[in-house]
XYZ file of C-alpha atoms in Angstrom:
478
model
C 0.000 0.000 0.000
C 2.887 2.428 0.701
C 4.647 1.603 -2.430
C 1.247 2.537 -4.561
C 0.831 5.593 -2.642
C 4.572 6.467 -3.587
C 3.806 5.480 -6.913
C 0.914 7.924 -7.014
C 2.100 10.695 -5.621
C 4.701 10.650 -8.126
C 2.375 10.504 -10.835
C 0.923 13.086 -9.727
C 4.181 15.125 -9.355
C 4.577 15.211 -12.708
C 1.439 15.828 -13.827
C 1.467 19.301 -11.769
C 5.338 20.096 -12.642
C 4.400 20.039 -16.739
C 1.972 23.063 -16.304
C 4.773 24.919 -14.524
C 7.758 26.848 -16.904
C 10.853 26.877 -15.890
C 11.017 30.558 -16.608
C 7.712 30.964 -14.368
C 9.178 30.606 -11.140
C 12.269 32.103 -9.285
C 13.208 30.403 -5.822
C 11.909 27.701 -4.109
C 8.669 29.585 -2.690
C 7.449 30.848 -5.703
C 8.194 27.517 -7.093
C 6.348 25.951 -4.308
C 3.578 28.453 -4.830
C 2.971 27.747 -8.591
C 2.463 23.930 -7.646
C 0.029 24.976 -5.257
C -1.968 26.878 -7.425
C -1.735 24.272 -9.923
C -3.105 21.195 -7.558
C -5.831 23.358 -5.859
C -7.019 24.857 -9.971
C -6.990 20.691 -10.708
C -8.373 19.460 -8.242
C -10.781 22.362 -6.534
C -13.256 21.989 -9.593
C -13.781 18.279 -8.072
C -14.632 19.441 -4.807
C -17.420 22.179 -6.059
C -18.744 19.811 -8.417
C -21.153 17.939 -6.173
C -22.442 22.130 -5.530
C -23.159 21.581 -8.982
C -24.959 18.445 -9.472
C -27.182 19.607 -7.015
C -28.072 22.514 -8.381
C -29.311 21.149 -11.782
C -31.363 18.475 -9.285
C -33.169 20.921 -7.597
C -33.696 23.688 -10.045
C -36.976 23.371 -11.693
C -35.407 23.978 -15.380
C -31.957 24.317 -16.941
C -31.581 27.915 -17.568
C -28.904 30.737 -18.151
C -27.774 31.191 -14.354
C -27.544 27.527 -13.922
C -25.136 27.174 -17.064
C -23.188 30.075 -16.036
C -22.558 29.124 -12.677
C -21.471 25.195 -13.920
C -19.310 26.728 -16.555
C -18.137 29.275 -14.109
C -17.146 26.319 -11.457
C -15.155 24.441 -14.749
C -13.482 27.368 -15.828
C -10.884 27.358 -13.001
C -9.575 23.883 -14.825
C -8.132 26.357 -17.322
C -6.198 28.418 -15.457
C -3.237 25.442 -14.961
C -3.055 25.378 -19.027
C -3.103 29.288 -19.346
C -0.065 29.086 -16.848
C 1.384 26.541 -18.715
C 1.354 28.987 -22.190
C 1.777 32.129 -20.916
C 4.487 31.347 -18.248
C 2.896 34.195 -15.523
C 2.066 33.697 -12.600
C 0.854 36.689 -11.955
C -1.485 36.974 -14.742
C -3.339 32.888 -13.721
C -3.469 34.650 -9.910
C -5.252 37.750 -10.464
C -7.367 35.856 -12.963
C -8.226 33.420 -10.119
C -8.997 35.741 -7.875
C -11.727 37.522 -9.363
C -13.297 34.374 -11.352
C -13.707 33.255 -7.930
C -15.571 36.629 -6.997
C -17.663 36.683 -9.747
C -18.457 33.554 -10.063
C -19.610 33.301 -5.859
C -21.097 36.589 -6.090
C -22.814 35.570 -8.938
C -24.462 32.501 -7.399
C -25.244 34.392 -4.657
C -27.198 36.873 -6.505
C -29.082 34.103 -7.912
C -29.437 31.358 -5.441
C -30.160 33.049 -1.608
C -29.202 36.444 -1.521
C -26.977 37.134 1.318
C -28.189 33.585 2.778
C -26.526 32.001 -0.014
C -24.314 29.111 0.127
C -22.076 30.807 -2.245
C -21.072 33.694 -0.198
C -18.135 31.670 1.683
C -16.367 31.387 -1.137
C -16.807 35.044 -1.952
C -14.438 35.147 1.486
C -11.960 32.852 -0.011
C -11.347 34.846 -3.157
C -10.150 37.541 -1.028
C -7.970 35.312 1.046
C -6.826 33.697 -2.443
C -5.728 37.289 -3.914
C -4.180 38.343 -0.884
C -2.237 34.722 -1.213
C -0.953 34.824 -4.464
C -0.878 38.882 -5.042
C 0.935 39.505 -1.421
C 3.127 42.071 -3.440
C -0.231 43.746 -4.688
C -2.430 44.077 -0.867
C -4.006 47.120 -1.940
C -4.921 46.785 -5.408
C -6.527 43.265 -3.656
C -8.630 45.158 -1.182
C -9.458 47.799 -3.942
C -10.874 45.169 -6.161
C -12.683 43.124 -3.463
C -14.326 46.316 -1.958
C -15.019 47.434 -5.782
C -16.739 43.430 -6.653
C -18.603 44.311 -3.284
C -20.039 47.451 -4.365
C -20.819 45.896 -7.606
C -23.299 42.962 -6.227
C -24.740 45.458 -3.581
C -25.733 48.147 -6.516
C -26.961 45.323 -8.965
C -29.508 44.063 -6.059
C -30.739 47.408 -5.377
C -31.781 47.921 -9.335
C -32.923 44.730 -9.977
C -33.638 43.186 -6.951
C -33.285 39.485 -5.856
C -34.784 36.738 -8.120
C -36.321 33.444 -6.476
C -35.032 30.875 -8.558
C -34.373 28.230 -5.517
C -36.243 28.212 -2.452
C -34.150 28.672 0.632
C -34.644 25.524 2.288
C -33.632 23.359 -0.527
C -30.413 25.672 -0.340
C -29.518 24.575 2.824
C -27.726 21.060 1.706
C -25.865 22.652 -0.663
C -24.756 25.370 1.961
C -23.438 22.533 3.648
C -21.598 21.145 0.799
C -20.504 24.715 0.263
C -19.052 25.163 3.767
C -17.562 21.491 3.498
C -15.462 22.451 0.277
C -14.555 25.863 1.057
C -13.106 24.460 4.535
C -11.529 21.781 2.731
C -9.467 24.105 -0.285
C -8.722 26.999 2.718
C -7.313 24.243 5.170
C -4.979 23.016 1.976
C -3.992 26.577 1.427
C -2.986 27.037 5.172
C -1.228 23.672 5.364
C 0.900 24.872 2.528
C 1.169 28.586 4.352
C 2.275 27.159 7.718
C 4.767 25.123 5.438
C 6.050 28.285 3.650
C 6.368 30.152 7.453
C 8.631 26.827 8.181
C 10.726 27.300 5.506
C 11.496 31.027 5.776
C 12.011 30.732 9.581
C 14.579 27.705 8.569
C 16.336 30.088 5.858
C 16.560 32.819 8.202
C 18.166 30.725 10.790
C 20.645 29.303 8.342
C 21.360 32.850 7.153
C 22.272 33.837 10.737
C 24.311 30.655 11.226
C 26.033 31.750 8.020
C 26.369 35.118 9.084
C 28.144 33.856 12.582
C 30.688 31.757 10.629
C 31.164 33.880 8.222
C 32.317 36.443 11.238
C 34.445 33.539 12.999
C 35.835 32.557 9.538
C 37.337 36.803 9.400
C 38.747 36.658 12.813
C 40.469 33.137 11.804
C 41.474 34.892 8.346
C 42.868 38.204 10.424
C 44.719 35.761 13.206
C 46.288 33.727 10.437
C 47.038 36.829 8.735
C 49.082 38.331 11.455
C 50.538 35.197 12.262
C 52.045 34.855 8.555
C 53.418 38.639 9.098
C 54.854 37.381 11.997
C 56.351 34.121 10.626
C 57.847 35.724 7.747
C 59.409 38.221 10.405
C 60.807 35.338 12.463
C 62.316 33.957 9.314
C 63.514 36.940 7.987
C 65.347 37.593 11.286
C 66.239 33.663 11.648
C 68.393 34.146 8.185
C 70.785 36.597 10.086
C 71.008 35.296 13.200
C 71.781 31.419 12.420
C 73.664 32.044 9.130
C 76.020 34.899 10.085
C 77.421 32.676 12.778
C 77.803 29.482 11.826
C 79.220 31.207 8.823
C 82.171 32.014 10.802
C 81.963 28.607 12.388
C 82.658 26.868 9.029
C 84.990 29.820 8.214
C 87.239 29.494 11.100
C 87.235 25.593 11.092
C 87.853 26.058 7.523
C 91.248 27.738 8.395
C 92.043 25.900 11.447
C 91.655 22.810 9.057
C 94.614 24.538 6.657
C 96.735 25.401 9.775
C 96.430 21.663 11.060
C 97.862 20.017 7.853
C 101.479 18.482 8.131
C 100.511 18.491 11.710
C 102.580 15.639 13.664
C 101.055 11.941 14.287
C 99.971 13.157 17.638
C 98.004 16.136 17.164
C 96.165 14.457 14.346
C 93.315 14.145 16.873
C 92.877 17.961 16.835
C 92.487 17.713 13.095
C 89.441 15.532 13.081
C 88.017 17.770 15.802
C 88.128 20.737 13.621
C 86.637 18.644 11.014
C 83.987 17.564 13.116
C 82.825 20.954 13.992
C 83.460 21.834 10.086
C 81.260 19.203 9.090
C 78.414 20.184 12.082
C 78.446 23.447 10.928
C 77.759 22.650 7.500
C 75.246 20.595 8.470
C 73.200 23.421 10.301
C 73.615 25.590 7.571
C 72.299 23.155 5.122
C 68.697 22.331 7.523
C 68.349 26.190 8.054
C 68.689 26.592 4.068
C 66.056 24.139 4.217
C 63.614 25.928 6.604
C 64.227 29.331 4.735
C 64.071 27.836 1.075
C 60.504 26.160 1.888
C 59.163 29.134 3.450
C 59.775 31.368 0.103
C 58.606 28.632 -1.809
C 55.613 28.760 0.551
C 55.025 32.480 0.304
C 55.960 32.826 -3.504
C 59.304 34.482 -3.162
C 61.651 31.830 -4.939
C 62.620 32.422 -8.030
C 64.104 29.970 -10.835
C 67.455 31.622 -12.309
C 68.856 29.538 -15.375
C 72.171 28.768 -16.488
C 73.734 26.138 -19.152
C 75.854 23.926 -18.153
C 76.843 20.029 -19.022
C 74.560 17.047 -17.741
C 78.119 15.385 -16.546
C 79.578 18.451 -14.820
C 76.340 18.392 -12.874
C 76.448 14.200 -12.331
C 80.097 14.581 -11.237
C 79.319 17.938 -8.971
C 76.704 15.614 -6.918
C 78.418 12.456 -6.653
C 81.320 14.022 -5.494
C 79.462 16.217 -3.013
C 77.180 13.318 -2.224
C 79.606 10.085 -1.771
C 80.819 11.082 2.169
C 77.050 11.403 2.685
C 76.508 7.774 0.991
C 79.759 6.002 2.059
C 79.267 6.837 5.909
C 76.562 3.876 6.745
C 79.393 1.673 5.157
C 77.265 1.659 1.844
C 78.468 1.824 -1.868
C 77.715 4.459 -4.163
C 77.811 3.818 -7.998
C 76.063 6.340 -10.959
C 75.291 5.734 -14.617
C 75.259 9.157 -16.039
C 74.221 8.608 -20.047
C 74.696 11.824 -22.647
C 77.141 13.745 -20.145
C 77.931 16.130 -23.173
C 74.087 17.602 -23.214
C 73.377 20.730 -22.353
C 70.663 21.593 -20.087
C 69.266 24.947 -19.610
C 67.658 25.409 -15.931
C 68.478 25.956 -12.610
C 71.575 24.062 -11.212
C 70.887 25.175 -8.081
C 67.996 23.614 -7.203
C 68.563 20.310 -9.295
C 71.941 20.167 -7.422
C 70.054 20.707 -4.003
C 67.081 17.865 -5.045
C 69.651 15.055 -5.557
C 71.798 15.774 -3.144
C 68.675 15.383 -0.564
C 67.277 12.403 -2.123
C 71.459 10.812 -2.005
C 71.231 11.958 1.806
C 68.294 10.227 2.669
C 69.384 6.972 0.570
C 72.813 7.097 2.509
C 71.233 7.962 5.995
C 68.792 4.858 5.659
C 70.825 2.115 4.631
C 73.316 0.734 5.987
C 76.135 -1.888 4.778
C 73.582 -1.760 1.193
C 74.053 0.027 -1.989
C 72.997 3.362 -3.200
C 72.582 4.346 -7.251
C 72.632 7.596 -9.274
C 70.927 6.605 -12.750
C 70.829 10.530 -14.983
C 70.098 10.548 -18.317
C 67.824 12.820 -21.322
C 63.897 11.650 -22.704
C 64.188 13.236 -25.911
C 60.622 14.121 -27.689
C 59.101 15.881 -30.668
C 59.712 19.264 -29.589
C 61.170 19.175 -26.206
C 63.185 17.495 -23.817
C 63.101 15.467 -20.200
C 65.837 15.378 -17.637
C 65.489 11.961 -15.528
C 67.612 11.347 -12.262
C 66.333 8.165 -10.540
C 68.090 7.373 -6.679
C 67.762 3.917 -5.610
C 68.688 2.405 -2.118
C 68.545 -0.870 -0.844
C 67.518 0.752 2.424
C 64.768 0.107 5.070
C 62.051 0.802 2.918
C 58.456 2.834 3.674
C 55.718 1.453 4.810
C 52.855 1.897 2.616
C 50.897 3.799 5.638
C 53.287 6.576 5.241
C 53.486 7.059 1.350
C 50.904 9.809 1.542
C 51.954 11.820 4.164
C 55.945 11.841 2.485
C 55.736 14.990 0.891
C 54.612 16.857 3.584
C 56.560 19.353 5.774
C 57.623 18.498 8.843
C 56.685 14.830 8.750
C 58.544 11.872 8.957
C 57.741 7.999 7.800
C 57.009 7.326 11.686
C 58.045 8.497 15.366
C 60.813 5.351 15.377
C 62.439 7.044 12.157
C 63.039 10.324 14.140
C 64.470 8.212 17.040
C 66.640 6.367 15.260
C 67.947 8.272 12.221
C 67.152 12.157 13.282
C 66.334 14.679 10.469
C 63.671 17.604 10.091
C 61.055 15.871 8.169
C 61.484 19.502 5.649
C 63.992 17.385 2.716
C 61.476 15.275 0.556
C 58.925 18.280 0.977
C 61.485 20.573 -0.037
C 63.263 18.617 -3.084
C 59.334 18.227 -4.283
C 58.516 21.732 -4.139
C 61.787 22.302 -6.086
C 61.001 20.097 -8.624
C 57.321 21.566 -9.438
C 58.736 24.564 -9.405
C 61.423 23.707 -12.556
C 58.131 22.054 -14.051
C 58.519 18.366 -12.694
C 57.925 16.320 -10.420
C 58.854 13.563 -7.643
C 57.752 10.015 -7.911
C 58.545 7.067 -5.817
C 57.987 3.734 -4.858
C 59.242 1.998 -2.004
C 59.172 -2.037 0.060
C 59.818 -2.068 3.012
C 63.150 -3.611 4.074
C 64.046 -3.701 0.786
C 64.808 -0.428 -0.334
C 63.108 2.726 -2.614
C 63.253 4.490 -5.666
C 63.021 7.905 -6.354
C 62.361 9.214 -9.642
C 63.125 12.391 -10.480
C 61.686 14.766 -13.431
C 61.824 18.327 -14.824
C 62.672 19.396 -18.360
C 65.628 19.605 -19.336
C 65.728 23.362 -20.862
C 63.505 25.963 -19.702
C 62.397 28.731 -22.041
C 62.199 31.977 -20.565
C 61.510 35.335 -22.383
C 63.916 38.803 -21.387
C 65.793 37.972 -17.951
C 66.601 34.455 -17.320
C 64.440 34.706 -14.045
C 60.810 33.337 -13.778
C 58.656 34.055 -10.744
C 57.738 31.334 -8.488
C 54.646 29.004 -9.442
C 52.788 27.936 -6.048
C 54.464 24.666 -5.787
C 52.160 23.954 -2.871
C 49.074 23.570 -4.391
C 50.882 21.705 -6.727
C 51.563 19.437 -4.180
C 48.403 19.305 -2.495
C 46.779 18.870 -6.308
């Protein structure tokens, strides 16, 4: 039983949505309104149709007033169609509204005076304007006091006829009450529904409102907070580089002084060199920091050069192979067209591989590391690949999403046992978008991963070999 009653109210769903244009209705109350109007103007007709029936039973002949008032209850089945071709609302309302005036005012002149049955829905009509023509409330109440004069002058100069005894009006008045109660309690069902709505959209309007407000004082807070980052930043860049500048400096030339040194103050040697190679270390994670947060805020920029494929290969393996060796690993590199010339930023290609080669070297241990370089040639352009394998610990798949992202680390045991800032891979990414490539990898765990760098291998600028920064972040969040 539930299913057919779905069923029909469906059916008859779309039987009241074809009379309605799409270009008839704006917003979901006037839409809601139009399928009002069209149910009652369907199905109203049915209710006032036993009114008529009874009429032609008890009237002693079919005359004029009878027809008109039957045709006058059928009419309202045209308004639907007339909205349906003429697409305005409007127009079917007002046309409604005094049909229904006439038409009551009409049978009452007739059939009982101001006893008549049909006098109730003289009432309605003016509820029905002031429904559908809310925008219009006086030129309503002008009409309906003007309908009301009308009917009161046309008595007084013709008087009222006696077509119908009273009494045998007094079951239709009932039928008359019984279907104006019927179409008005539909109309306020659909009213209080409307009232529901609007008190529901003003609510969500003033929840909007309040986060909207909470969403500004987030947007002013994290505002002030970037002012203040890229202060702390700014003033980080002096105070950690100018010293350990002179760290690396002065271990630099202590490392000169200590060469030829005797057997036995060799130890003071690799002292110096420690604190050379701390130093250097520092510099390199604050370079880090600072690089990702102009990268972050737009502020790096990519500066081109041409140079050899091989003299970069050979710059990073040399740089790279105390990094690799350390863990007691070997280092090999295939480097295949050393004699092309690439056009981009050395840089920043220099800085990607020698992270990736850190982090192969820091997580492996007695294994082997590879450098694999070589040129994708196309049509019209040209690829630079650089692919650094390690036979390493591996990452667990868990952690493959969050690689990329500043600050975070495979897991909390990684941090304990190898150290680092988590800032590297997010970096060397960034990096790489921002010469026009990319970072892919794949990884087992315990038995090693491969990173696979990309980025063409000449970049075309126009005027000044400079090009502003892309936002490599979304990038990497894309």
């Amino acid at each position: 039983m539930r299913e057919r009653a779905m069923a029909d109210q469906q059916i008859i769903d779309r039987i009241v949505t074809w009379f309605i244009p799409e270009d008839a209705v704006r917003g979901r109350t006037e839409w809601g309104m139009a399928r009002t109007f069209v149910f009652t103007h369907l199905f109203g007709p049915l209710i006032a149709q036993p009114m008529s029936l009874y009429l032609i039973l008890v009237s002693p002949r079919v005359d004029a007033p009878l027809l008109v008032m039957v045709l006058g209850i059928c009419s309202f089945w045209t308004l639907p169609f007339l909205l349906r071709a003429t697409g305005s609302m409007k127009l079917v309302a007002f046309m409604s509204f005094q049909g229904l005036a006439a038409t009551s005012l009409f049978g009452a002149f007739n059939y009982g005076g101001f006893s008549s049955p049909f006098l109730p829905w003289f009432v309605v009509s003016l509820l029905l304007g002031l429904f559908y023509l809310s925008k219009s409330v006086a030129a309503v109440l002008g009409l309906f006091a003007l309908d009301i004069a009308v009917f009161l002058g046309l008595i007084a100069w013709a008087g009222l006829p006696d077509r119908i005894p009273i009494e045998d009006l007094r079951v239709i008045g009932w039928l008359s009450i019984t279907s104006a109660t019927i179409y008005m309690t539909w109309m306020a069902l659909y009213y209080s529904r409307i009232i529901g709505l609007r008190s529901e959209l003003e609510m969500e309007i003033e929840r909007q409102r309040d986060t909207s407000i909470e969403l500004e004082k987030a947007r002013a807070v994290a505002e002030e907070t970037g002012q203040a980052r890229a202060r702390f930043f700014a003033k980080m860049s002096h105070e950690l580089r100018t010293p350990l500048n002179a760290i690396i400096g002065y271990s630099d030339i202590l490392l000169e002084d200590c060469e030829g040194d005797a057997p036995e103050h060799q130890q003071r040697a690799r002292d110096v060199s420690r604190i050379n190679a701390a130093g250097r270390h520092l510099l390199s994670l604050v370079a880090d920091v600072l690089d990702a947060n102009r990268i972050e805020n737009d502020m790096m920029s990519v500066e081109t050069t041409e140079f050899r494929l091989g003299q970069l290969c050979d710059e990073v393996v040399a740089t790279a192979l105390p990094m690799v060796e350390k863990n007691g690993n070997t280092f090999s590199f295939v480097c295949q067209s050393r004699d092309h010339m690439l056009r981009t930023d050395a840089r920043k290609l220099r800085q990607i591989l020698l992270n990736l080669l850190s982090n192969a070297g820091k997580f492996t241990e007695g294994g082997s590391v590879k450098l694999e370089m070589f040129i994708e040639f196309h049509a019209h352009d040209e690829d630079l690949h650089a692919i650094v394998t390690d036979t390493g610990i591996g990452i667990q798949p868990e952690a493959m999403s969050r690689l990329f992202t500043d600050f975070e680390q495979a897991d909390v045991s990684t941090f304990n046992r190898y150290g680092g800032t988590g800032i590297g891979l997010a970096l060397s990414r960034k990096l790489a978008i921002l010469l026009g490539g990319d970072i892919k990898v794949s990884s087992r765990p315990g038995q090693g991963s491969r990173f696979a760098v990309s980025a063409p291998a000449r970049i075309h600028l126009d005027g000044d070999d400079r090009v502003a920064a892309v936002d490599a972040d979304a990038q990497v969040a894309a």
